[in-house]
Coordinates of C-alpha atoms in Angstrom, one line a residue:
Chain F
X1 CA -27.8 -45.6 1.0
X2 CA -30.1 -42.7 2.2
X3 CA -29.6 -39.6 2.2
X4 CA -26.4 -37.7 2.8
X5 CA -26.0 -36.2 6.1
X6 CA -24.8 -32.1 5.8
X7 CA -23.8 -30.6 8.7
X8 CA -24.3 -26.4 9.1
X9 CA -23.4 -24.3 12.1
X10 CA -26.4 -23.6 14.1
X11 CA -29.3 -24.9 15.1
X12 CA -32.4 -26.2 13.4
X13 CA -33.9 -23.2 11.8
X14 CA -31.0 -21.4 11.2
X15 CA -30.1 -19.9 8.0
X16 CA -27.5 -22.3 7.2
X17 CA -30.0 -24.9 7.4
X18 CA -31.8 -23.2 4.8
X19 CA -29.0 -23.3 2.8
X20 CA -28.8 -27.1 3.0
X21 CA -32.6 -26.7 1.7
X22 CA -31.8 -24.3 -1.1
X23 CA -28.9 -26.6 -2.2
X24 CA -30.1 -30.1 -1.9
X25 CA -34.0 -29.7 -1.4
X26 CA -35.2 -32.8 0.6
X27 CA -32.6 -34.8 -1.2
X28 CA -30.2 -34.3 2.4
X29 CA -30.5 -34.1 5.9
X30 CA -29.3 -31.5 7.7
X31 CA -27.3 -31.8 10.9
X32 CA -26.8 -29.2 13.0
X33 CA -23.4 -28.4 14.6
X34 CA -22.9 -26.0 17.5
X35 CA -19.7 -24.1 15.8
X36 CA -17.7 -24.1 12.8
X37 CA -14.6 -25.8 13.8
X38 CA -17.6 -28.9 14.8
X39 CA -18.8 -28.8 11.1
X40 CA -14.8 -29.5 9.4
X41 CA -14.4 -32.1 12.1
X42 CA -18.0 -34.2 10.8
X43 CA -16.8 -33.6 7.6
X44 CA -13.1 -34.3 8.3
X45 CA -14.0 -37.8 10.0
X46 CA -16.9 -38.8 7.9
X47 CA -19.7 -38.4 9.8
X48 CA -21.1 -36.0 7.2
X49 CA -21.0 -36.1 3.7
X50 CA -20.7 -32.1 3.6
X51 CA -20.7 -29.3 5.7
X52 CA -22.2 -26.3 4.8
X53 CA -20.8 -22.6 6.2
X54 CA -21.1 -19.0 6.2
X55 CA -18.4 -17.3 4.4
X56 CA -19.8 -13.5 3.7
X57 CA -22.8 -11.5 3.9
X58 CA -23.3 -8.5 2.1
X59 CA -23.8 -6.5 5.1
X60 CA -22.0 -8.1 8.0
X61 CA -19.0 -9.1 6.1
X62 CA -16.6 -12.2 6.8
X63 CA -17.5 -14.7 8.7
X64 CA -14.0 -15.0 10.7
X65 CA -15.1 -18.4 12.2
X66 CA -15.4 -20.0 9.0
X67 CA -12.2 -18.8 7.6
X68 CA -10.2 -20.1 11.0
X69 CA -12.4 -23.5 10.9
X70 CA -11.2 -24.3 7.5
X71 CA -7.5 -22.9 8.3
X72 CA -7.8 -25.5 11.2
X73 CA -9.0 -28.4 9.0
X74 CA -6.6 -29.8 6.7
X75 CA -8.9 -32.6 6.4
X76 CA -11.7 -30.6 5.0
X77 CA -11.8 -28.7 0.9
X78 CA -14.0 -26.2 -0.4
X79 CA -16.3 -27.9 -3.1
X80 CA -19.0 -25.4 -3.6
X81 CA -21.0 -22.3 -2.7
X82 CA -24.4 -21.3 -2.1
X83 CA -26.2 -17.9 -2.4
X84 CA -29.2 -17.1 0.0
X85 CA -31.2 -13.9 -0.2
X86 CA -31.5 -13.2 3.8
X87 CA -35.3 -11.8 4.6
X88 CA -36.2 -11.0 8.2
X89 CA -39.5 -12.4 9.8
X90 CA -41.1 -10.9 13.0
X91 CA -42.0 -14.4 14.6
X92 CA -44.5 -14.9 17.5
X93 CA -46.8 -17.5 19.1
X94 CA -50.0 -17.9 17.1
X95 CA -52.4 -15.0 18.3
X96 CA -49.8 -12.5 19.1
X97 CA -50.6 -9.4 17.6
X98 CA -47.9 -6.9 15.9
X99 CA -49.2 -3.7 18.2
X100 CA -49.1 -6.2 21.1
X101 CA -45.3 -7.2 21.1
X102 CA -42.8 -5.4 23.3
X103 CA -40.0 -6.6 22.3
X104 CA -38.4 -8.2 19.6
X105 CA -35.6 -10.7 20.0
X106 CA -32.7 -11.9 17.5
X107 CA -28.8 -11.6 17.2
X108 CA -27.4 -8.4 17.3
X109 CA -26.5 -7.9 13.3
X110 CA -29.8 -9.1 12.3
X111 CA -31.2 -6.6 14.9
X112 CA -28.7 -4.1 13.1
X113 CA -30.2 -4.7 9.6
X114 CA -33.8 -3.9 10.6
X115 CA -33.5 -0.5 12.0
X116 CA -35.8 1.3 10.2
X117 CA -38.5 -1.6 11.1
X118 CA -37.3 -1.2 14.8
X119 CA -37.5 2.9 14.0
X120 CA -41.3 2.7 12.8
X121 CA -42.0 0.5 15.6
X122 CA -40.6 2.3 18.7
X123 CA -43.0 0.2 21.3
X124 CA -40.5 -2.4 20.0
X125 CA -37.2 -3.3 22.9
X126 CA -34.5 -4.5 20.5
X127 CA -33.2 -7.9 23.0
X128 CA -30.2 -9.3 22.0
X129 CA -29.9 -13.0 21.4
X130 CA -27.3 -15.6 20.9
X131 CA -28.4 -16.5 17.4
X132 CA -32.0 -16.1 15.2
X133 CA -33.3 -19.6 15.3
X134 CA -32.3 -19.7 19.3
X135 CA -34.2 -16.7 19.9
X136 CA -37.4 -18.2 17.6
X137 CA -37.1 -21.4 20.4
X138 CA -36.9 -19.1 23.1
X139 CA -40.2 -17.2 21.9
X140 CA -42.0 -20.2 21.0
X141 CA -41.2 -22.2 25.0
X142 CA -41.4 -19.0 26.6
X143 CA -45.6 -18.8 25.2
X144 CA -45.9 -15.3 25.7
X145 CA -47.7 -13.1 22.7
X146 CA -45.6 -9.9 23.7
X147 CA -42.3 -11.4 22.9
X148 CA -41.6 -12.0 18.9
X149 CA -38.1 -13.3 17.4
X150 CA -36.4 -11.7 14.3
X151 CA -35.2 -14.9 12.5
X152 CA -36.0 -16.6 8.8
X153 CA -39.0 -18.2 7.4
X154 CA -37.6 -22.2 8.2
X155 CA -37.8 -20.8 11.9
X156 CA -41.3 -20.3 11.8
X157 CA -42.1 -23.7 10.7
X158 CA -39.6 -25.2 12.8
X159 CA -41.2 -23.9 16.0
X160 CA -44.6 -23.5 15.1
X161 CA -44.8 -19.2 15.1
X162 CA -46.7 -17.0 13.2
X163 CA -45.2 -14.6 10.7
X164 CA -46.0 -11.0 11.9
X165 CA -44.2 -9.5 9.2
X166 CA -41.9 -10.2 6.4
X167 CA -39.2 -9.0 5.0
X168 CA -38.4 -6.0 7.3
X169 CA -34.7 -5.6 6.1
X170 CA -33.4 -2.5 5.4
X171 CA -31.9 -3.7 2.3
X172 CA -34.0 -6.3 0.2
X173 CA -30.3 -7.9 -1.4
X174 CA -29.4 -8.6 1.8
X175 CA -27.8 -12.1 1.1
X176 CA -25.3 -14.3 2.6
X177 CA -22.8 -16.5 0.9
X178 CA -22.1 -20.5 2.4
X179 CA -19.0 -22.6 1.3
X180 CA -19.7 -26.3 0.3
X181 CA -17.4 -28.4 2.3
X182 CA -16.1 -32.2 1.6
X183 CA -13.9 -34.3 3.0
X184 CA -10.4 -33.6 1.5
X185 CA -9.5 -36.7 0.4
X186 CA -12.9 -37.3 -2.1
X187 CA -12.0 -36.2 -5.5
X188 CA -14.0 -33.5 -7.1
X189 CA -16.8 -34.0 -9.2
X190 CA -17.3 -37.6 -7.5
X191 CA -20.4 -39.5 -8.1
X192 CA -21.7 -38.9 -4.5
X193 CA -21.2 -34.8 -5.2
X194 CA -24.5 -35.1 -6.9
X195 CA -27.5 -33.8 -7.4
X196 CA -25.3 -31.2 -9.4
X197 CA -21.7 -31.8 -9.8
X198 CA -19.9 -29.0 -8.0
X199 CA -16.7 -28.2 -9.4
X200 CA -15.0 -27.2 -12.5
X201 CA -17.8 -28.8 -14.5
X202 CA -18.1 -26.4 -17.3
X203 CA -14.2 -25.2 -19.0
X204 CA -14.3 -21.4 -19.0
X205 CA -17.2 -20.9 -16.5
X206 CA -17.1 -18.7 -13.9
X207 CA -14.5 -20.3 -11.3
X208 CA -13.7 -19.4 -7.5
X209 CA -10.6 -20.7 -5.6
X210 CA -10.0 -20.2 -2.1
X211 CA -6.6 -19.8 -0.3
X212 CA -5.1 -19.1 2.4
X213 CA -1.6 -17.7 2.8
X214 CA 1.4 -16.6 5.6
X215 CA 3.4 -14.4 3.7
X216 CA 6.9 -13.2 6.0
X217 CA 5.7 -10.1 8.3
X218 CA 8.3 -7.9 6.1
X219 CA 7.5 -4.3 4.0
X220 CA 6.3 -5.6 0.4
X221 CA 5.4 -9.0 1.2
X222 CA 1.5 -8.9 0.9
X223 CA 2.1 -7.3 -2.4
X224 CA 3.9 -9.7 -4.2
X225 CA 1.7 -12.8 -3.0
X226 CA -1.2 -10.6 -4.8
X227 CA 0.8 -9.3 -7.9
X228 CA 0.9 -12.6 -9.6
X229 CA -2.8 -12.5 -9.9
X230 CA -3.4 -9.2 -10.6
X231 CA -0.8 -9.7 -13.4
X232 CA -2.8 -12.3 -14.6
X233 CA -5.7 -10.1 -14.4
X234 CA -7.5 -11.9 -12.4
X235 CA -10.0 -10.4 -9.6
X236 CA -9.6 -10.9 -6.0
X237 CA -13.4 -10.8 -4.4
X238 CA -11.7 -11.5 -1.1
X239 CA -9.0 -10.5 1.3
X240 CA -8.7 -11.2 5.3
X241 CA -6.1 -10.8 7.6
X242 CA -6.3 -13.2 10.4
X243 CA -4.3 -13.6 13.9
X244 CA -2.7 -16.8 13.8
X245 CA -2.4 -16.0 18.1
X246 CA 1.2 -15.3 18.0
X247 CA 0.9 -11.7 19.1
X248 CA 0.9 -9.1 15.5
X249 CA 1.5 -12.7 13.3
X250 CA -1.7 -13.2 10.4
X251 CA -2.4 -15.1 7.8
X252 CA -4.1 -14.1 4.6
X253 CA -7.6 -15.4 3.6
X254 CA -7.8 -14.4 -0.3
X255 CA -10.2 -15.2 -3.1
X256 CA -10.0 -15.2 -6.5
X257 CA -12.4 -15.0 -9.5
X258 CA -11.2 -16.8 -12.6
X259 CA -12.6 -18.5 -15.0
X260 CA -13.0 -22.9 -14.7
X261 CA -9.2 -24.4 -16.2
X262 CA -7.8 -21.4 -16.6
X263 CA -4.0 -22.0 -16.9
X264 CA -3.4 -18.6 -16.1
X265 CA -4.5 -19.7 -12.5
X266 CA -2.1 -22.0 -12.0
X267 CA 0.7 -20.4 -13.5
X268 CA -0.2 -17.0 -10.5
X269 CA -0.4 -19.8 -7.8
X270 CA 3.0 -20.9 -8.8
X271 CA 4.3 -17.5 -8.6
X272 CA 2.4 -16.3 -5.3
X273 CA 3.4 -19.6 -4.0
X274 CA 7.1 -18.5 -4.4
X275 CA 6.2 -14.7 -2.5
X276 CA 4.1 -16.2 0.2
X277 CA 6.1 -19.5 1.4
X278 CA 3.2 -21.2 2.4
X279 CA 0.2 -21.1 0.2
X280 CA -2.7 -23.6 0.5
X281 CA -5.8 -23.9 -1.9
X282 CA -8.6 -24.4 0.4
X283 CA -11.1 -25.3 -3.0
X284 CA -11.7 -24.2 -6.4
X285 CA -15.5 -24.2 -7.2
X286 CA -18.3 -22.9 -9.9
X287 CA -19.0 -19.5 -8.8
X288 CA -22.7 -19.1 -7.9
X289 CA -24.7 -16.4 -9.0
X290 CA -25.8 -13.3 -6.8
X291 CA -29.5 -13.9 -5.3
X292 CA -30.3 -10.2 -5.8
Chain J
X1 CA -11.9 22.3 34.2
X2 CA -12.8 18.8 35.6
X3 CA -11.5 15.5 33.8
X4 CA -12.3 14.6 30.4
X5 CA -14.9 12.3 29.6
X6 CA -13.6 9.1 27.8
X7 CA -16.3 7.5 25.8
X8 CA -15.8 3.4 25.4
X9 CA -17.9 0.3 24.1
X10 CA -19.1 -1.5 26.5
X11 CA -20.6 -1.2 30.0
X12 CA -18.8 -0.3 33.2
X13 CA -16.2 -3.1 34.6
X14 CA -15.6 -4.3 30.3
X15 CA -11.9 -4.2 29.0
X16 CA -12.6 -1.0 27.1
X17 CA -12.9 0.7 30.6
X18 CA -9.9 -1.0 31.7
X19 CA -8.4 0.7 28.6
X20 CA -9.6 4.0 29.5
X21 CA -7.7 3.4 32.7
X22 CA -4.3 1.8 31.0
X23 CA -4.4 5.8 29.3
X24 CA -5.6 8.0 31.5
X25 CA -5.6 6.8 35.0
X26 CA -8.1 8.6 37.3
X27 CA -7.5 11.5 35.4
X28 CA -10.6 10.6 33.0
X29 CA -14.1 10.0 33.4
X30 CA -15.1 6.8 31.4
X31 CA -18.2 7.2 29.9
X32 CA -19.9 3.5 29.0
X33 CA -21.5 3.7 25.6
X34 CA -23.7 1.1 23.8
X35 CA -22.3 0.6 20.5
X36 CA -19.1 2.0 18.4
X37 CA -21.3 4.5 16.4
X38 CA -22.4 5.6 19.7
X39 CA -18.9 6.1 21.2
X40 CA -18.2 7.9 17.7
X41 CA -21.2 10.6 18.3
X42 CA -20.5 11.3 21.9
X43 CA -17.1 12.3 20.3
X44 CA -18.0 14.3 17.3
X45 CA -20.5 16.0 19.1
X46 CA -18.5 17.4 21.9
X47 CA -20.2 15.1 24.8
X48 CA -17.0 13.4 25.6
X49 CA -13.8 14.9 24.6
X50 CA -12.1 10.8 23.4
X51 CA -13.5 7.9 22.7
X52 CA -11.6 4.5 23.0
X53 CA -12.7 2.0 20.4
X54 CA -11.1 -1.8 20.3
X55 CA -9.6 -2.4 16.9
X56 CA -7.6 -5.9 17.4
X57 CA -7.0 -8.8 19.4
X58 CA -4.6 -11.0 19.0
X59 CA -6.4 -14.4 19.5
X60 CA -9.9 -13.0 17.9
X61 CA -8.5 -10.6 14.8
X62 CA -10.1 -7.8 13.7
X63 CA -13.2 -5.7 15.8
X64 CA -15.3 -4.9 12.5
X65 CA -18.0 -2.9 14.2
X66 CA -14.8 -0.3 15.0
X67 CA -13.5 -0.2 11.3
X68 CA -17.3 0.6 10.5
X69 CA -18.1 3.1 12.9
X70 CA -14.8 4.9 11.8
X71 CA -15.6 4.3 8.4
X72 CA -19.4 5.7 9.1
X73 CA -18.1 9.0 11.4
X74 CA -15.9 11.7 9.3
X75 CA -16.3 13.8 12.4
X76 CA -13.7 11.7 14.4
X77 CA -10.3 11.1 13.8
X78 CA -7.4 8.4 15.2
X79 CA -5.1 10.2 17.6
X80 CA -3.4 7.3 19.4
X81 CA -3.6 3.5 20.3
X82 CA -3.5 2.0 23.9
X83 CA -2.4 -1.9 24.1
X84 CA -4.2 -4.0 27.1
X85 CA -3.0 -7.4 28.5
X86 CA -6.5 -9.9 28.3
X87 CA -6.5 -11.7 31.4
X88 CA -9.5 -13.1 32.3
X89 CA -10.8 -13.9 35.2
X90 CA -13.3 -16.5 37.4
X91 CA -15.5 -14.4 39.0
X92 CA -18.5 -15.3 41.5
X93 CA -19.9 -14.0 44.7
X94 CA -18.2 -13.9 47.8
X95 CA -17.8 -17.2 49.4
X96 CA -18.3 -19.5 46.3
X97 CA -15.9 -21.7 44.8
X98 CA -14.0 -23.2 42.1
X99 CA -15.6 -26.7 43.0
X100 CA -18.8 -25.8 44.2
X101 CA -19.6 -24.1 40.5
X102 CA -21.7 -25.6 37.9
X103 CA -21.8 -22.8 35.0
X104 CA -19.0 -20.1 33.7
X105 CA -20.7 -17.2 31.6
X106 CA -19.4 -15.0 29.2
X107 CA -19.1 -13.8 25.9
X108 CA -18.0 -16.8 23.5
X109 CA -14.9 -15.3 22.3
X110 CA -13.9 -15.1 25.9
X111 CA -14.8 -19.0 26.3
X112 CA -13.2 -19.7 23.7
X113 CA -9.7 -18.0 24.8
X114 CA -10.1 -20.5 28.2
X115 CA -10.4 -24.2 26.5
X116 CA -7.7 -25.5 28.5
X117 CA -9.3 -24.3 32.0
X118 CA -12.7 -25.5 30.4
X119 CA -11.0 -29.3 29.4
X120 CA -9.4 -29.1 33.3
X121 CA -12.6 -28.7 35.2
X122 CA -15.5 -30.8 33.5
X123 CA -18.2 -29.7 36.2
X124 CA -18.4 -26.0 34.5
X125 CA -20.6 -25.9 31.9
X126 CA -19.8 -22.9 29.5
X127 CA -22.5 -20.6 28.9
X128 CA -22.9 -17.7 25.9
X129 CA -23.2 -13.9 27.7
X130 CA -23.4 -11.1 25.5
X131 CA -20.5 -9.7 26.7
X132 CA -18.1 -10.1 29.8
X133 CA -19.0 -7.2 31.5
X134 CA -22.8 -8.1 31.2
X135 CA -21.9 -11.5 32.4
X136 CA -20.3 -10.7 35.8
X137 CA -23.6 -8.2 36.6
X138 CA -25.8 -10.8 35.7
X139 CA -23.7 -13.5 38.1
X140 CA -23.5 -11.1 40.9
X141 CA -27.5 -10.0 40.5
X142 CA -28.4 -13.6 41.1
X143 CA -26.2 -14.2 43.6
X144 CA -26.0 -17.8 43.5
X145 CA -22.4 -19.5 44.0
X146 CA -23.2 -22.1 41.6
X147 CA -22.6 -19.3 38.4
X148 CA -19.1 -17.3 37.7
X149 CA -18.7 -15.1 35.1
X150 CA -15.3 -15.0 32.9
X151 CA -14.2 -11.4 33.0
X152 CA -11.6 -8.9 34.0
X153 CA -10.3 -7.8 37.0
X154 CA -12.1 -4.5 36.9
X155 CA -15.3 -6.4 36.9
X156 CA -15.4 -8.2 40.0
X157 CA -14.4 -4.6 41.5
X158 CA -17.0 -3.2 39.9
X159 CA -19.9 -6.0 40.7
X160 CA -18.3 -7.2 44.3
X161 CA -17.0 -10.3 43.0
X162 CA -14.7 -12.8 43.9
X163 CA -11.8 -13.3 42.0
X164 CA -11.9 -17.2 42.1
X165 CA -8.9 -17.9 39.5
X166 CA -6.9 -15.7 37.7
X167 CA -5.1 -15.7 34.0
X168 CA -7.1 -18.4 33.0
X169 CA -6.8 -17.9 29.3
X170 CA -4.7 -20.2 26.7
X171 CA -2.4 -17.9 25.7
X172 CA -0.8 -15.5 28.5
X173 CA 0.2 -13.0 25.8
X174 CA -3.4 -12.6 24.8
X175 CA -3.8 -8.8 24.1
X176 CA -6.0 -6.0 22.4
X177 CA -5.0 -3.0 20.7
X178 CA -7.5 0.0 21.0
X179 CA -7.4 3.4 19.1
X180 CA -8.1 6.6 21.2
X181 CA -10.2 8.5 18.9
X182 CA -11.0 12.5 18.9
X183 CA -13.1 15.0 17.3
X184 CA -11.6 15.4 13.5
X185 CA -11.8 19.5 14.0
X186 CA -9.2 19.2 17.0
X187 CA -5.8 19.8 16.1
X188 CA -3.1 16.9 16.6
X189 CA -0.7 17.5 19.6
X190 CA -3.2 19.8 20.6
X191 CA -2.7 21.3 24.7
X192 CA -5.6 18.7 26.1
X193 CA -4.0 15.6 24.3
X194 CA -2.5 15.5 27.7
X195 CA -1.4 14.1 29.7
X196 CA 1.0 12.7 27.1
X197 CA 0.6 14.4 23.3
X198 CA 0.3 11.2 21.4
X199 CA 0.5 12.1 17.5
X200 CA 4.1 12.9 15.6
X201 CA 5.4 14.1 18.6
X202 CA 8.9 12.5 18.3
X203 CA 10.1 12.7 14.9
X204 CA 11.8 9.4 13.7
X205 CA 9.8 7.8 16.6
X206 CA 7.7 4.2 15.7
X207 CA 4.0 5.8 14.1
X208 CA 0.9 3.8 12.4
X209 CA -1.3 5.6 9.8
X210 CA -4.7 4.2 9.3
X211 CA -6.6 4.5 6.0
X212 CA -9.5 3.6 4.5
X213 CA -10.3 3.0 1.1
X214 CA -12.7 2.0 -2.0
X215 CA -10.8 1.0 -4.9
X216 CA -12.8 -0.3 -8.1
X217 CA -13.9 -3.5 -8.2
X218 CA -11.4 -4.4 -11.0
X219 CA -8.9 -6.8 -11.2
X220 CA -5.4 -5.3 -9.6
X221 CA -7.0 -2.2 -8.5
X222 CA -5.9 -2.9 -4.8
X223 CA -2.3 -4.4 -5.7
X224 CA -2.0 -0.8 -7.4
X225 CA -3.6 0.8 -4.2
X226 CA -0.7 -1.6 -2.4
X227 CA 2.0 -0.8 -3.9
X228 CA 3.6 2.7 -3.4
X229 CA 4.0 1.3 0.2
X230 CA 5.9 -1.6 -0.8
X231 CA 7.8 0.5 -2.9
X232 CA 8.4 3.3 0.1
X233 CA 9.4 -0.5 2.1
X234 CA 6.6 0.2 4.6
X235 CA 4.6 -1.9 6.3
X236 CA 1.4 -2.8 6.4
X237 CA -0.2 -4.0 9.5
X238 CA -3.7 -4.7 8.8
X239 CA -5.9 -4.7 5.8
X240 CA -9.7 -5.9 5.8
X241 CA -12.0 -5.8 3.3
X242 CA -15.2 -4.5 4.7
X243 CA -18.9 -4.8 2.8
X244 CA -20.2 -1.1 1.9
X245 CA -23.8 -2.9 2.1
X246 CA -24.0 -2.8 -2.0
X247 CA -24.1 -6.7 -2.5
X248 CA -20.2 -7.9 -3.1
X249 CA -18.4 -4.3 -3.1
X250 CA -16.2 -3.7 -0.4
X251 CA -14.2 -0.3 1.5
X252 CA -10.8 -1.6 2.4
X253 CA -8.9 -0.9 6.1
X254 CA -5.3 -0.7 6.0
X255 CA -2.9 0.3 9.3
X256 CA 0.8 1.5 7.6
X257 CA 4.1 1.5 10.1
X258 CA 6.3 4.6 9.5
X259 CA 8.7 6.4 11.2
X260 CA 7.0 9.4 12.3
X261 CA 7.2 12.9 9.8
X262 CA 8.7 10.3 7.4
X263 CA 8.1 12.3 3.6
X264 CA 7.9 8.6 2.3
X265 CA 4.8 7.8 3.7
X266 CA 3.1 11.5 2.0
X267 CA 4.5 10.1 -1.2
X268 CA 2.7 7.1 -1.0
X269 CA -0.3 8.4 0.2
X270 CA -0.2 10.4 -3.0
X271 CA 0.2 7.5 -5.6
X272 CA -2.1 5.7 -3.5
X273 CA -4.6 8.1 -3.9
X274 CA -4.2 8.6 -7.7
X275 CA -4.8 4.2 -7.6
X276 CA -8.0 3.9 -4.8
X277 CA -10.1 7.4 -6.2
X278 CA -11.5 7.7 -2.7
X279 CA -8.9 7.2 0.5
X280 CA -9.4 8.5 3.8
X281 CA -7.0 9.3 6.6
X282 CA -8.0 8.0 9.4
X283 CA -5.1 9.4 11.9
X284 CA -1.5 8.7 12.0
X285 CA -0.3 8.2 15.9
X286 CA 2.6 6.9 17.2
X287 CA 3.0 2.7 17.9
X288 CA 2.4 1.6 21.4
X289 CA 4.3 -0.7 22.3
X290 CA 2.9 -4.6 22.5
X291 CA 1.7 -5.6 26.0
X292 CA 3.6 -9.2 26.2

């Protein structure tokens, strides 16, 4: 049957296509997807097997696209997550010399997470770019050793650069968190979610379900859609408010820790289900564990 | 005395200068800064005496990089809000037009506010800009009639532009809010809040406090930083959780709707406090009122 196709947001090179790497090896082949709305609707119509997004990164935050792309999607479920440490490579054409770059070339929050490389290095002009694996491509056509590209390891391979330097994050954790996405109609822990069955696979390991809520715009209402689980005692590592474009009208994107068949879960879902009117479990999934 | 200088993100022609425009008319100098930690210097250090910072639109959600650079700047405080129609325009040089264009430029959440106009004229190809500003100085600087740039009205003023269609967005009650932010020494109400004093100033009147806070990561610990303003029946208008860099722990932005000089909202500030340990007043102002 081949491989199965996983689509990520961005473009070859990207960190999301390392992501694919880190979860499935060789074993898949990525497809890139120009945004994440494109990535639910391959999954959504079967033209991927999964998709694989962006959800969090410990020093940008939320990924709001993700969260609307999946709000969006009723066709698509959360089935899993991955974990990658983020490490920043100065990337340049072969030859290129670190004291010969002028400028150095990535998206703006990568930029932002390398300012004490960018401090050390004042010769270096910060450029801002639409993404890290465009602005390897642009270096590498472009052939000229005083431009360089801030973007990940798979990017140097992919476009044939030299790594200048490694690792020039401020913060060595650094790390960003993807969601596993399936169509929503394949049942969990089907024989195609292999190599490693994703969900709920061990009782009473650590568990993550996503959901996503309009409570009534009323004093009081947020609250009792989260008291349920906080009666419970349950953790919520996430909470978003989200325009749903009516002018001042949101929708909550929540996440909560729990641990795999807990009935306690669905006895707070019940309840918060009651408080928020419409509630919708985008996935429950085996937590992964922190790259740091 | 001369006017006041009115820090705001962007460069000159952006909606933030619009904003500075919506408040003070010509009575201010806006003063383009390149970040929202630079707009929050030039204010704590005297160099401009308000900054204006975008906090929320109502198609995109949340402008993190302001909760952050209010989060990172004691030295400022929140002393009002200003609410801008988004109307964005097709801007090229003189003598273009809308057939005779191949490529419309801007920044992607723009683009992606203008799908219907995109679906109605195949020919344009959409292209990512940094921001909409950039994207009509980069149009008119090349002065070819083949590119427009998808901006506001200011910007075709400021870069000589034609305006060659207007309100092209989705959604015609597409609008940001913006807080009007001050140097945290300065007294509220103070004489040069003019020319309207923005803060408390009619008791009873429609107010918004902002906070931020870092409960502990334990389970409940925000429904118990929630709850004394559910109790007091106010609001809340926003809440984000926000990365503090630390690998998964977070600062948390809340906006609370009061009545202005209501002793509820000091009582809940109070338990509130006792629940988060650390909780930061960010301002209290009084609501504008919403632009549609």
């Amino acid at each position: 049957v081949g491989r199965p196709r996983v689509a990520f947001q961005g473009e070859l090179g990207a960190y999301s296509e390392e992501a694919v790497r880190a979860r499935w090896g060789d074993a898949a082949e990525p497809v890139p997807a120009r945004t994440c709305d494109d990535v639910c609707r391959l999954v959504a119509r079967g033209d991927a097997a999964y998709g694989v997004l962006a959800v969090e990164n410990t020093i940008a935050g939320s990924v709001t696209a993700t969260c609307d792309a999946l709000a969006a999607a009723p066709g698509v479920r959360a089935v899993g997550e991955v974990v990658l440490p983020i490490h920043h490579c100065v990337l340049a054409v072969p030859g290129a010399t670190l004291g010969g770059l002028a400028a150095l070339e990535s998206h703006p929050v990568a930029l932002a997470q390398c300012g004490r490389f960018l401090a050390e290095h004042p010769h270096l002009e910060a450029r801002a770019a639409y993404d890290t694996a465009g602005a390897a491509r642009a270096v590498a056509a472009a052939g000229d050793p005083r431009r360089a590209a801030l973007a990940g390891r798979a990017a140097a391979a992919r476009f044939g650069l030299a790594v200048l330097a490694a690792a020039v994050e401020d913060r060595p954790d650094n790390q960003t968190r993807f969601y596993v996405v399936a169509p929503a109609g394949r049942p969990a822990g089907a024989p195609d979610d292999a190599p490693d069955a994703l969900p709920n696979d061990s009782p009473g390991g650590p568990a993550r379900t996503a959901l996503l809520a309009v409570p009534p715009n009323a004093p009081g209402a947020l609250v009792r859609l989260l008291e349920p689980f906080a009666a419970a005692g349950l953790n919520l590592s996430a909470i978003e408010s989200r325009p749903t474009g009516d002018p001042w009208a949101y929708r909550f994107f929540l996440e909560v820790e729990h641990a795999a068949g807990d009935p306690a879960l669905d006895r707070a879902l019940g309840q918060a289900r009651g408080a928020a009117g419409d509630l919708r479990v985008l996935g429950t999934f085996a937590r992964a564990a922190s790259a740091a």
